[in-house]
Amino acid sequence: MRQDADRARAKELLRQMSRKEKINYIFHYYWLHMLVGVFALIVAVVFTVTWRANAATRDYLYIGIQTDCYELLRPKVEELAQQAEWPEELNFLTFPSAASEDGMGSMQLAMYLAADELDFIVCDEYTMRLLTSDETINCSAATFEDTYLGSGTDVKQSMYILALNDTARAEKVEQFMPVMLGPVS
C-alpha cells in the first residue's frame, strides 16, 4: 500500500516539474545507468565491427609479390587460380625487396606480417633468407623455377615462393599450395 502512495506522489511531483527540471532530475539520479548503457552500446558496436572485419579477411587469400615482378606474375597467379577453379578471392599485395637501401621493403613486409596479411610471398633470395631465418615465422620455401608459377616465366633473378603456415587462413594456404608450389609437369 505504501509503495502505491509513493508512486502516486512521485508522479505528481514529476508532473509539477518543468522540462528543464525533469532533465536535471533524470541526469542527477540516472547518470550511472546511462553511462553503463552507452558503454555497453560502444562495446557491442566495436565487437560487431571487429568480428565482421575479421570474418572478411578470412574470405581472401593474400599473395605478396615483390614489386619488380608484380606486373609479370600477378596475371599468371590469377590464371593458375582460374585453372584450378579456386572458388575464393585472391588479394594481391606488393612490396619492394627487403634488400632495398632505404629499408622500406623490410618495413612493409613487417607491417604485412604483423597485420596477418600475407599467405604466400614471391620474393628474392635476400628476402627469403631474412624471413626463413626468423624463428617466429613458420613458412615453407620453394625455388621459383621448380613451381607451376615459375615454369615458362621470364624472371631475371633468383626468386622464391614462401607459404606462410601460421596465418588465420592456414587451411586455405594448404589448399592453395598445389597451385602455387606444385611441381612442373
PDB file of C-alpha atoms in Angstrom:
ATOM      1  CA  MET A   1       0.000   0.000   0.000  1.00  0.00           C
ATOM      2  CA  ARG A   2       2.855   2.350   0.893  1.00  0.00           C
ATOM      3  CA  GLN A   3       4.541   1.785  -2.500  1.00  0.00           C
ATOM      4  CA  ASP A   4       1.406   2.830  -4.375  1.00  0.00           C
ATOM      5  CA  ALA A   5       1.245   6.053  -2.382  1.00  0.00           C
ATOM      6  CA  ASP A   6       4.932   6.751  -3.038  1.00  0.00           C
ATOM      7  CA  ARG A   7       4.484   6.162  -6.764  1.00  0.00           C
ATOM      8  CA  ALA A   8       1.456   8.436  -6.923  1.00  0.00           C
ATOM      9  CA  ARG A   9       3.356  11.168  -5.035  1.00  0.00           C
ATOM     10  CA  ALA A  10       6.391  10.789  -7.364  1.00  0.00           C
ATOM     11  CA  LYS A  11       4.148  11.063 -10.452  1.00  0.00           C
ATOM     12  CA  GLU A  12       2.517  14.206  -9.069  1.00  0.00           C
ATOM     13  CA  LEU A  13       5.931  15.779  -8.330  1.00  0.00           C
ATOM     14  CA  LEU A  14       7.162  14.862 -11.817  1.00  0.00           C
ATOM     15  CA  ARG A  15       4.066  16.485 -13.381  1.00  0.00           C
ATOM     16  CA  GLN A  16       4.763  19.703 -11.496  1.00  0.00           C
ATOM     17  CA  MET A  17       8.375  19.928 -12.755  1.00  0.00           C
ATOM     18  CA  SER A  18       9.354  21.963 -15.794  1.00  0.00           C
ATOM     19  CA  ARG A  19      11.059  20.272 -18.736  1.00  0.00           C
ATOM     20  CA  LYS A  20      14.481  21.502 -17.601  1.00  0.00           C
ATOM     21  CA  GLU A  21      13.896  20.246 -14.058  1.00  0.00           C
ATOM     22  CA  LYS A  22      12.853  16.819 -15.388  1.00  0.00           C
ATOM     23  CA  ILE A  23      16.047  16.567 -17.460  1.00  0.00           C
ATOM     24  CA  ASN A  24      18.190  17.602 -14.467  1.00  0.00           C
ATOM     25  CA  TYR A  25      16.346  15.086 -12.270  1.00  0.00           C
ATOM     26  CA  ILE A  26      16.915  12.248 -14.745  1.00  0.00           C
ATOM     27  CA  PHE A  27      20.633  13.095 -15.150  1.00  0.00           C
ATOM     28  CA  HIS A  28      21.083  13.508 -11.386  1.00  0.00           C
ATOM     29  CA  TYR A  29      19.605  10.129 -10.465  1.00  0.00           C
ATOM     30  CA  TYR A  30      20.255   8.025 -13.561  1.00  0.00           C
ATOM     31  CA  TRP A  31      23.655   9.221 -14.860  1.00  0.00           C
ATOM     32  CA  LEU A  32      25.372   5.961 -13.922  1.00  0.00           C
ATOM     33  CA  HIS A  33      22.701   3.866 -15.667  1.00  0.00           C
ATOM     34  CA  MET A  34      23.044   5.964 -18.834  1.00  0.00           C
ATOM     35  CA  LEU A  35      26.845   5.747 -18.703  1.00  0.00           C
ATOM     36  CA  VAL A  36      26.708   1.954 -18.418  1.00  0.00           C
ATOM     37  CA  GLY A  37      24.193   1.814 -21.291  1.00  0.00           C
ATOM     38  CA  VAL A  38      26.381   3.957 -23.578  1.00  0.00           C
ATOM     39  CA  PHE A  39      29.447   1.874 -22.675  1.00  0.00           C
ATOM     40  CA  ALA A  40      27.576  -1.376 -23.444  1.00  0.00           C
ATOM     41  CA  LEU A  41      26.433   0.062 -26.788  1.00  0.00           C
ATOM     42  CA  ILE A  42      30.004   1.088 -27.727  1.00  0.00           C
ATOM     43  CA  VAL A  43      31.357  -2.358 -26.795  1.00  0.00           C
ATOM     44  CA  ALA A  44      28.644  -4.051 -28.858  1.00  0.00           C
ATOM     45  CA  VAL A  45      29.373  -1.875 -31.914  1.00  0.00           C
ATOM     46  CA  VAL A  46      33.165  -2.378 -31.671  1.00  0.00           C
ATOM     47  CA  PHE A  47      32.732  -6.130 -31.211  1.00  0.00           C
ATOM     48  CA  THR A  48      30.420  -6.383 -34.225  1.00  0.00           C
ATOM     49  CA  VAL A  49      32.658  -4.294 -36.484  1.00  0.00           C
ATOM     50  CA  THR A  50      35.779  -6.237 -35.447  1.00  0.00           C
ATOM     51  CA  TRP A  51      34.065  -9.580 -35.910  1.00  0.00           C
ATOM     52  CA  ARG A  52      32.833  -8.654 -39.390  1.00  0.00           C
ATOM     53  CA  ALA A  53      36.255  -7.286 -40.409  1.00  0.00           C
ATOM     54  CA  ASN A  54      37.992 -10.466 -39.225  1.00  0.00           C
ATOM     55  CA  ALA A  55      35.431 -12.626 -40.992  1.00  0.00           C
ATOM     56  CA  ALA A  56      36.009 -10.669 -44.213  1.00  0.00           C
ATOM     57  CA  THR A  57      39.800 -11.147 -44.055  1.00  0.00           C
ATOM     58  CA  ARG A  58      39.296 -14.910 -43.864  1.00  0.00           C
ATOM     59  CA  ASP A  59      37.485 -14.801 -47.212  1.00  0.00           C
ATOM     60  CA  TYR A  60      40.629 -13.843 -49.114  1.00  0.00           C
ATOM     61  CA  LEU A  61      43.984 -15.417 -49.725  1.00  0.00           C
ATOM     62  CA  TYR A  62      46.765 -12.823 -49.535  1.00  0.00           C
ATOM     63  CA  ILE A  63      49.596 -13.109 -52.042  1.00  0.00           C
ATOM     64  CA  GLY A  64      52.549 -10.746 -51.735  1.00  0.00           C
ATOM     65  CA  ILE A  65      54.649 -10.286 -54.846  1.00  0.00           C
ATOM     66  CA  GLN A  66      57.875  -8.312 -54.937  1.00  0.00           C
ATOM     67  CA  THR A  67      57.362  -5.035 -56.814  1.00  0.00           C
ATOM     68  CA  ASP A  68      59.807  -5.681 -59.655  1.00  0.00           C
ATOM     69  CA  CYS A  69      57.972  -8.927 -60.605  1.00  0.00           C
ATOM     70  CA  TYR A  70      54.416  -7.898 -59.776  1.00  0.00           C
ATOM     71  CA  GLU A  71      53.220  -6.977 -63.275  1.00  0.00           C
ATOM     72  CA  LEU A  72      54.633 -10.198 -64.708  1.00  0.00           C
ATOM     73  CA  LEU A  73      53.443 -12.623 -62.026  1.00  0.00           C
ATOM     74  CA  ARG A  74      50.022 -11.374 -60.923  1.00  0.00           C
ATOM     75  CA  PRO A  75      48.269 -12.396 -64.169  1.00  0.00           C
ATOM     76  CA  LYS A  76      49.968 -15.798 -64.022  1.00  0.00           C
ATOM     77  CA  VAL A  77      48.801 -16.406 -60.421  1.00  0.00           C
ATOM     78  CA  GLU A  78      45.264 -15.413 -61.429  1.00  0.00           C
ATOM     79  CA  GLU A  79      45.426 -17.752 -64.420  1.00  0.00           C
ATOM     80  CA  LEU A  80      46.638 -20.658 -62.263  1.00  0.00           C
ATOM     81  CA  ALA A  81      43.873 -19.995 -59.734  1.00  0.00           C
ATOM     82  CA  GLN A  82      41.290 -19.948 -62.509  1.00  0.00           C
ATOM     83  CA  GLN A  83      42.616 -23.212 -63.991  1.00  0.00           C
ATOM     84  CA  ALA A  84      42.483 -24.813 -60.532  1.00  0.00           C
ATOM     85  CA  GLU A  85      38.935 -23.448 -60.163  1.00  0.00           C
ATOM     86  CA  TRP A  86      39.856 -21.720 -56.927  1.00  0.00           C
ATOM     87  CA  PRO A  87      36.485 -20.585 -55.507  1.00  0.00           C
ATOM     88  CA  GLU A  88      37.622 -17.666 -53.350  1.00  0.00           C
ATOM     89  CA  GLU A  89      39.118 -14.238 -53.905  1.00  0.00           C
ATOM     90  CA  LEU A  90      42.834 -13.547 -54.113  1.00  0.00           C
ATOM     91  CA  ASN A  91      44.140 -10.312 -52.654  1.00  0.00           C
ATOM     92  CA  PHE A  92      47.460  -9.159 -54.106  1.00  0.00           C
ATOM     93  CA  LEU A  93      49.977  -7.048 -52.224  1.00  0.00           C
ATOM     94  CA  THR A  94      53.223  -5.611 -53.500  1.00  0.00           C
ATOM     95  CA  PHE A  95      56.411  -4.708 -51.641  1.00  0.00           C
ATOM     96  CA  PRO A  96      59.986  -3.721 -52.510  1.00  0.00           C
ATOM     97  CA  SER A  97      62.829  -6.121 -51.785  1.00  0.00           C
ATOM     98  CA  ALA A  98      63.955  -6.299 -48.171  1.00  0.00           C
ATOM     99  CA  ALA A  99      67.442  -5.592 -49.564  1.00  0.00           C
ATOM    100  CA  SER A 100      66.367  -2.087 -50.644  1.00  0.00           C
ATOM    101  CA  GLU A 101      68.751   0.601 -49.394  1.00  0.00           C
ATOM    102  CA  ASP A 102      66.041   2.700 -47.742  1.00  0.00           C
ATOM    103  CA  GLY A 103      64.724  -0.253 -45.715  1.00  0.00           C
ATOM    104  CA  MET A 104      61.174   0.230 -46.971  1.00  0.00           C
ATOM    105  CA  GLY A 105      60.877  -3.379 -48.121  1.00  0.00           C
ATOM    106  CA  SER A 106      61.652  -4.715 -44.660  1.00  0.00           C
ATOM    107  CA  MET A 107      59.270  -2.248 -43.040  1.00  0.00           C
ATOM    108  CA  GLN A 108      56.442  -3.021 -45.451  1.00  0.00           C
ATOM    109  CA  LEU A 109      56.926  -6.781 -45.034  1.00  0.00           C
ATOM    110  CA  ALA A 110      56.926  -6.385 -41.248  1.00  0.00           C
ATOM    111  CA  MET A 111      53.657  -4.424 -41.431  1.00  0.00           C
ATOM    112  CA  TYR A 112      52.007  -7.037 -43.671  1.00  0.00           C
ATOM    113  CA  LEU A 113      53.178  -9.854 -41.388  1.00  0.00           C
ATOM    114  CA  ALA A 114      52.047  -8.066 -38.230  1.00  0.00           C
ATOM    115  CA  ALA A 115      48.617  -7.474 -39.771  1.00  0.00           C
ATOM    116  CA  ASP A 116      48.406 -11.143 -40.859  1.00  0.00           C
ATOM    117  CA  GLU A 117      48.039 -10.056 -44.474  1.00  0.00           C
ATOM    118  CA  LEU A 118      50.417 -12.449 -46.201  1.00  0.00           C
ATOM    119  CA  ASP A 119      49.790 -16.091 -47.020  1.00  0.00           C
ATOM    120  CA  PHE A 120      52.202 -16.527 -49.939  1.00  0.00           C
ATOM    121  CA  ILE A 121      55.251 -14.396 -50.699  1.00  0.00           C
ATOM    122  CA  VAL A 122      57.095 -14.291 -54.026  1.00  0.00           C
ATOM    123  CA  CYS A 123      60.439 -12.676 -53.265  1.00  0.00           C
ATOM    124  CA  ASP A 124      64.160 -12.522 -53.970  1.00  0.00           C
ATOM    125  CA  GLU A 125      66.806 -14.586 -52.191  1.00  0.00           C
ATOM    126  CA  TYR A 126      67.693 -11.897 -49.631  1.00  0.00           C
ATOM    127  CA  THR A 127      64.082 -11.518 -48.511  1.00  0.00           C
ATOM    128  CA  MET A 128      63.618 -15.299 -48.420  1.00  0.00           C
ATOM    129  CA  ARG A 129      66.708 -15.755 -46.225  1.00  0.00           C
ATOM    130  CA  LEU A 130      65.573 -12.950 -43.935  1.00  0.00           C
ATOM    131  CA  LEU A 131      62.123 -14.490 -43.444  1.00  0.00           C
ATOM    132  CA  THR A 132      63.206 -18.130 -43.149  1.00  0.00           C
ATOM    133  CA  SER A 133      65.884 -17.253 -40.584  1.00  0.00           C
ATOM    134  CA  ASP A 134      63.247 -15.690 -38.315  1.00  0.00           C
ATOM    135  CA  GLU A 135      62.192 -18.435 -35.888  1.00  0.00           C
ATOM    136  CA  THR A 136      58.805 -16.795 -35.253  1.00  0.00           C
ATOM    137  CA  ILE A 137      57.743 -17.235 -38.885  1.00  0.00           C
ATOM    138  CA  ASN A 138      56.618 -20.727 -39.851  1.00  0.00           C
ATOM    139  CA  CYS A 139      56.968 -20.938 -43.621  1.00  0.00           C
ATOM    140  CA  SER A 140      57.774 -23.337 -46.437  1.00  0.00           C
ATOM    141  CA  ALA A 141      60.132 -22.137 -49.164  1.00  0.00           C
ATOM    142  CA  ALA A 142      60.371 -23.318 -52.746  1.00  0.00           C
ATOM    143  CA  THR A 143      62.653 -22.257 -55.561  1.00  0.00           C
ATOM    144  CA  PHE A 144      60.574 -20.285 -58.031  1.00  0.00           C
ATOM    145  CA  GLU A 145      61.799 -22.176 -61.096  1.00  0.00           C
ATOM    146  CA  ASP A 146      60.656 -25.509 -59.602  1.00  0.00           C
ATOM    147  CA  THR A 147      56.997 -24.477 -59.344  1.00  0.00           C
ATOM    148  CA  TYR A 148      53.975 -24.163 -61.626  1.00  0.00           C
ATOM    149  CA  LEU A 149      54.197 -20.400 -61.266  1.00  0.00           C
ATOM    150  CA  GLY A 150      57.839 -20.291 -62.311  1.00  0.00           C
ATOM    151  CA  SER A 151      57.557 -22.562 -65.314  1.00  0.00           C
ATOM    152  CA  GLY A 152      57.821 -20.583 -68.526  1.00  0.00           C
ATOM    153  CA  THR A 153      58.139 -17.262 -66.711  1.00  0.00           C
ATOM    154  CA  ASP A 154      60.944 -14.948 -67.748  1.00  0.00           C
ATOM    155  CA  VAL A 155      62.260 -13.663 -64.384  1.00  0.00           C
ATOM    156  CA  LYS A 156      65.830 -12.356 -64.442  1.00  0.00           C
ATOM    157  CA  GLN A 157      66.771 -13.038 -60.792  1.00  0.00           C
ATOM    158  CA  SER A 158      66.598 -15.949 -58.355  1.00  0.00           C
ATOM    159  CA  MET A 159      63.123 -15.928 -56.863  1.00  0.00           C
ATOM    160  CA  TYR A 160      61.415 -17.975 -54.151  1.00  0.00           C
ATOM    161  CA  ILE A 161      57.867 -18.687 -53.107  1.00  0.00           C
ATOM    162  CA  LEU A 162      57.170 -18.793 -49.398  1.00  0.00           C
ATOM    163  CA  ALA A 163      53.966 -20.274 -47.992  1.00  0.00           C
ATOM    164  CA  LEU A 164      53.202 -18.943 -44.514  1.00  0.00           C
ATOM    165  CA  ASN A 165      51.727 -21.746 -42.442  1.00  0.00           C
ATOM    166  CA  ASP A 166      50.607 -19.869 -39.311  1.00  0.00           C
ATOM    167  CA  THR A 167      48.146 -17.345 -40.689  1.00  0.00           C
ATOM    168  CA  ALA A 168      44.442 -17.128 -39.859  1.00  0.00           C
ATOM    169  CA  ARG A 169      43.846 -18.768 -43.232  1.00  0.00           C
ATOM    170  CA  ALA A 170      46.296 -21.686 -42.787  1.00  0.00           C
ATOM    171  CA  GLU A 171      43.738 -24.188 -44.077  1.00  0.00           C
ATOM    172  CA  LYS A 172      43.299 -22.195 -47.301  1.00  0.00           C
ATOM    173  CA  VAL A 173      47.073 -21.839 -47.660  1.00  0.00           C
ATOM    174  CA  GLU A 174      47.380 -25.616 -47.534  1.00  0.00           C
ATOM    175  CA  GLN A 175      44.627 -25.994 -50.139  1.00  0.00           C
ATOM    176  CA  PHE A 176      46.204 -23.404 -52.462  1.00  0.00           C
ATOM    177  CA  MET A 177      49.750 -24.797 -52.143  1.00  0.00           C
ATOM    178  CA  PRO A 178      49.419 -27.232 -55.072  1.00  0.00           C
ATOM    179  CA  VAL A 179      48.523 -24.284 -57.296  1.00  0.00           C
ATOM    180  CA  MET A 180      51.496 -22.141 -56.220  1.00  0.00           C
ATOM    181  CA  LEU A 181      54.120 -24.725 -55.281  1.00  0.00           C
ATOM    182  CA  GLY A 182      53.199 -27.755 -57.360  1.00  0.00           C
ATOM    183  CA  PRO A 183      55.971 -29.320 -59.416  1.00  0.00           C
ATOM    184  CA  VAL A 184      56.234 -28.600 -63.104  1.00  0.00           C
ATOM    185  CA  SER A 185      54.582 -31.382 -65.117  1.00  0.00           C
TER     186      SER A 185
END
